[in-house]
């Protein structure tokens, strides 16, 4: 039976509730100096605000080596009543220093992912519930191919979903050619993120034909120019028959973007985005995008624990 792997244990997908399918409670990167998400009290307040807006679950896409603070996630989940899903995986090379990457390349990356999915992250006991990797801008470099190959191997060993950061929303078809075509990951086990950043309806439809999940996440200061196109893109996919493959997320990546720090944050997904999308595609589809769809996208038939 498929379950969503949360930081407090596995649950049936139906218990996930209203879900922000792509966000970050904690995140550190040399690409975002001085904008780190690394404040425990602010993370707690943000989750409480999301809960007050009607939210019940958050999928945190922060991967290995970017300040996940996995040890803090169970207490945050218990305190706020929000279910949390944690990621393993690896982001673009630009988010890591050379020494860290060299150390990782000296080992078996897939084995690291499998260990974090099945045994736990470090000594925390927290098991990841998805694998996060990233493509490049309109292309896949050697780093992306290395991480995606490891992600595919880990998927085949565990059944875990593979979530992909699309740089500026591009490269979706190249990612699918590699993950699903060459590496044999079923389309329905792949989540493509940031499609709102490159609202090309033809590419969106072509990607949807693979059976993958299409995530629309934001808003974002860096990509605000395309925010207004999101309802139109979602409606086009729904009208083309792909309404059952859509996910919604907030993707809060800097401290200033949190609602408790004056930004839109996680509550905005339910406070404004939900209302705007309801006008475009109707309340029934939006409700399914926030509940039924993430429950299916992030569930897996996890292998039994090793004795």
XYZ file of C-alpha atoms in Angstrom:
307
model
C 0.000 0.000 0.000
C 1.349 3.436 -0.975
C 2.200 5.890 1.785
C 3.604 9.391 2.019
C 6.816 9.349 4.056
C 6.635 12.267 6.510
C 9.204 13.232 9.127
C 6.964 11.601 11.754
C 6.495 8.394 9.794
C 4.545 6.975 6.868
C 0.884 7.900 6.415
C -1.798 7.056 3.837
C -1.969 9.790 1.236
C -5.568 10.574 2.190
C -4.305 11.831 5.558
C -1.992 14.436 4.049
C -4.647 17.160 3.794
C -4.258 20.556 2.130
C -0.670 20.516 0.921
C 1.911 23.057 -0.199
C 3.657 20.700 -2.622
C 6.902 22.675 -2.974
C 8.340 24.919 -0.303
C 11.278 25.486 2.037
C 11.444 25.936 5.786
C 15.241 25.953 5.839
C 17.702 26.660 3.037
C 21.284 27.914 2.762
C 23.230 28.558 -0.428
C 26.266 30.582 -1.504
C 23.987 31.816 -4.288
C 21.817 33.600 -1.704
C 24.230 35.224 0.745
C 22.524 36.942 3.656
C 19.108 35.558 2.696
C 19.308 32.212 4.463
C 16.264 30.416 5.790
C 17.865 29.321 9.060
C 15.659 30.705 11.827
C 13.803 28.034 13.792
C 11.328 30.415 15.422
C 10.506 32.022 12.057
C 9.954 28.584 10.504
C 7.610 27.690 13.359
C 5.691 30.945 12.935
C 5.420 30.438 9.176
C 4.005 26.947 9.628
C 1.548 28.267 12.221
C 0.395 30.951 9.775
C -0.010 28.334 7.043
C -1.996 26.151 9.420
C -4.236 29.086 10.368
C -4.945 29.651 6.662
C -6.149 26.060 6.313
C -2.894 24.291 5.425
C -2.113 20.802 6.680
C 1.107 19.660 4.975
C 4.295 21.025 3.402
C 6.748 19.215 1.140
C 10.188 20.714 1.787
C 12.349 20.387 -1.333
C 15.627 21.436 0.358
C 18.127 18.676 -0.572
C 21.385 17.400 0.901
C 23.981 19.983 1.904
C 21.725 23.037 1.862
C 20.804 23.420 5.523
C 17.752 21.160 5.792
C 17.911 21.050 9.609
C 16.277 17.621 9.479
C 16.687 17.130 13.232
C 14.353 20.082 13.885
C 11.568 18.969 11.566
C 9.777 16.404 13.777
C 9.334 18.881 16.635
C 8.147 21.552 14.205
C 5.576 19.154 12.808
C 4.331 18.142 16.255
C 4.190 21.710 17.550
C 2.352 23.210 14.587
C 0.230 20.237 13.530
C 1.530 20.526 9.945
C 2.744 17.337 8.300
C 6.217 17.703 6.777
C 7.948 15.758 4.019
C 11.740 16.112 3.779
C 13.955 15.691 0.697
C 17.208 13.987 -0.096
C 18.945 14.659 -3.418
C 21.341 17.275 -4.739
C 20.813 20.702 -6.320
C 22.795 22.384 -9.088
C 26.579 22.500 -8.615
C 26.441 26.273 -8.066
C 24.855 25.704 -4.650
C 27.864 23.798 -3.254
C 31.528 24.466 -2.676
C 34.132 22.548 -4.668
C 35.317 20.528 -1.664
C 31.835 19.252 -0.870
C 31.225 18.211 -4.466
C 34.597 16.476 -4.700
C 33.798 14.476 -1.566
C 30.421 13.435 -2.943
C 31.901 12.444 -6.292
C 34.300 10.193 -4.449
C 31.434 8.046 -3.167
C 28.214 6.508 -4.447
C 25.623 9.248 -4.633
C 22.725 6.835 -5.155
C 23.680 4.986 -1.959
C 23.505 8.270 -0.025
C 20.025 8.963 -1.396
C 18.820 5.433 -0.606
C 20.204 5.636 2.925
C 18.443 8.944 3.604
C 15.189 7.559 2.220
C 15.229 4.257 4.076
C 17.455 4.601 7.167
C 17.451 8.297 7.947
C 19.338 11.560 7.480
C 22.540 11.362 9.466
C 21.752 10.433 13.048
C 18.375 12.210 13.118
C 16.216 9.181 12.365
C 14.256 11.403 9.950
C 13.695 9.643 6.631
C 13.395 11.610 3.412
C 10.219 11.209 1.365
C 11.434 12.380 -2.045
C 14.562 12.904 -4.128
C 15.243 16.477 -5.314
C 17.544 17.127 -8.283
C 17.945 19.981 -10.753
C 18.378 20.665 -14.437
C 20.221 23.521 -16.095
C 19.037 26.417 -18.221
C 17.643 24.804 -21.395
C 20.185 21.986 -21.040
C 21.585 19.225 -18.852
C 25.237 19.526 -17.883
C 27.426 16.702 -16.546
C 26.453 17.505 -12.941
C 22.727 17.260 -13.732
C 23.227 13.945 -15.537
C 25.240 12.580 -12.609
C 22.657 13.575 -10.000
C 19.692 12.420 -12.088
C 21.336 9.067 -12.777
C 21.807 8.616 -9.025
C 18.217 9.742 -8.401
C 16.927 7.189 -10.897
C 18.937 4.421 -9.239
C 17.586 5.446 -5.834
C 14.054 5.564 -7.219
C 14.349 2.030 -8.600
C 15.588 0.838 -5.188
C 12.903 2.568 -3.112
C 10.009 3.759 -5.291
C 10.592 7.342 -4.101
C 9.295 10.201 -6.259
C 11.885 12.336 -8.070
C 11.257 16.106 -7.911
C 13.129 18.293 -10.386
C 14.052 21.966 -10.129
C 13.791 23.308 -13.683
C 16.173 26.253 -13.971
C 14.042 29.267 -14.937
C 11.342 26.699 -15.753
C 13.266 25.388 -18.771
C 14.583 22.038 -19.951
C 11.525 19.966 -19.029
C 11.685 17.758 -22.110
C 15.423 17.121 -21.740
C 14.835 16.074 -18.131
C 12.072 13.680 -19.154
C 14.160 12.245 -22.002
C 16.876 11.400 -19.481
C 14.867 10.326 -16.420
C 12.004 8.552 -18.137
C 13.549 7.671 -21.488
C 17.130 6.623 -20.731
C 16.878 5.831 -17.017
C 13.455 4.176 -16.875
C 11.741 6.240 -14.182
C 7.958 6.082 -14.774
C 6.536 9.459 -15.698
C 4.081 9.408 -12.818
C 6.993 9.255 -10.358
C 8.516 12.522 -11.638
C 7.520 16.005 -10.432
C 8.635 18.949 -12.577
C 8.922 22.207 -10.637
C 8.812 25.867 -11.659
C 6.768 25.453 -14.839
C 5.174 28.838 -14.120
C 8.557 30.486 -14.792
C 8.468 29.522 -18.492
C 4.762 29.452 -19.406
C 5.117 27.739 -22.797
C 1.830 25.872 -23.370
C 3.277 23.557 -26.019
C 6.121 22.386 -23.782
C 3.710 22.018 -20.863
C 1.437 19.749 -22.913
C 4.354 17.716 -24.255
C 5.688 17.223 -20.734
C 2.245 16.256 -19.436
C 2.001 13.513 -22.057
C 4.755 11.633 -20.183
C 2.386 11.237 -17.234
C 4.589 13.369 -14.964
C 3.380 15.830 -12.349
C 3.505 19.514 -13.280
C 4.183 21.830 -10.340
C 3.333 25.524 -10.407
C 5.105 27.213 -7.509
C 5.625 30.820 -6.512
C 5.144 33.733 -6.395
C 8.731 34.915 -6.369
C 10.420 38.288 -6.599
C 12.928 36.844 -9.044
C 10.229 35.517 -11.372
C 7.335 37.884 -10.747
C 7.105 38.756 -14.442
C 5.417 35.402 -15.136
C 3.239 35.134 -12.002
C 0.178 36.472 -13.755
C 0.436 33.767 -16.461
C 0.008 30.884 -14.026
C -3.822 30.678 -14.005
C -3.813 30.792 -17.795
C -1.247 27.971 -17.978
C -3.173 25.819 -15.509
C -6.429 26.375 -17.387
C -4.790 25.435 -20.710
C -3.524 22.159 -19.254
C -6.886 21.369 -17.697
C -8.674 22.050 -20.993
C -6.162 19.787 -22.781
C -7.090 16.933 -20.444
C -4.167 17.127 -18.018
C -5.941 18.610 -15.013
C -5.213 15.499 -12.948
C -1.413 16.023 -13.139
C -1.126 19.452 -11.478
C 0.447 20.552 -8.170
C 0.698 23.875 -6.333
C 3.451 25.216 -4.101
C 4.811 28.403 -2.591
C 8.602 27.905 -3.006
C 9.717 30.335 -0.292
C 13.501 30.503 -0.766
C 14.601 33.628 1.114
C 13.921 34.974 4.601
C 12.263 38.107 3.215
C 9.766 35.988 1.281
C 8.270 34.522 4.459
C 4.884 35.906 5.439
C 6.145 36.484 8.993
C 8.921 38.659 7.538
C 6.657 40.721 5.304
C 6.567 38.555 2.176
C 3.799 36.408 0.654
C 5.042 33.160 2.224
C 3.199 29.890 2.567
C -0.228 31.361 3.504
C -0.388 33.259 0.208
C -0.921 29.949 -1.584
C -4.252 29.549 0.189
C -5.089 33.198 0.793
C -4.695 34.487 -2.788
C -3.445 31.868 -5.273
C -6.253 29.465 -4.436
C -8.881 32.159 -4.989
C -7.365 33.319 -8.271
C -7.095 29.775 -9.622
C -10.648 28.962 -8.573
C -11.802 31.745 -10.858
C -9.810 30.213 -13.725
C -10.545 26.488 -13.374
C -13.157 26.047 -10.643
C -13.031 25.102 -6.990
C -13.188 21.337 -7.540
C -9.951 21.147 -9.534
C -8.135 23.555 -7.212
C -9.175 21.505 -4.191
C -7.845 18.356 -5.864
C -4.582 20.119 -6.738
C -4.114 20.911 -3.057
C -5.171 17.544 -1.594
C -5.670 14.514 -3.835
C -2.838 15.297 -6.261
C 0.027 15.686 -3.743
C -1.293 12.644 -1.890
C -0.709 10.636 -5.074
C 2.431 12.385 -6.300
C 4.423 11.898 -3.086
C 3.170 8.443 -2.100
C 5.293 5.365 -2.714
C 5.320 1.640 -2.048
C 8.275 1.890 0.305
C 10.421 -1.203 0.797
C 10.123 -2.865 4.212
C 12.601 -1.724 6.842
C 15.755 -3.776 7.142
C 15.984 -5.882 10.300
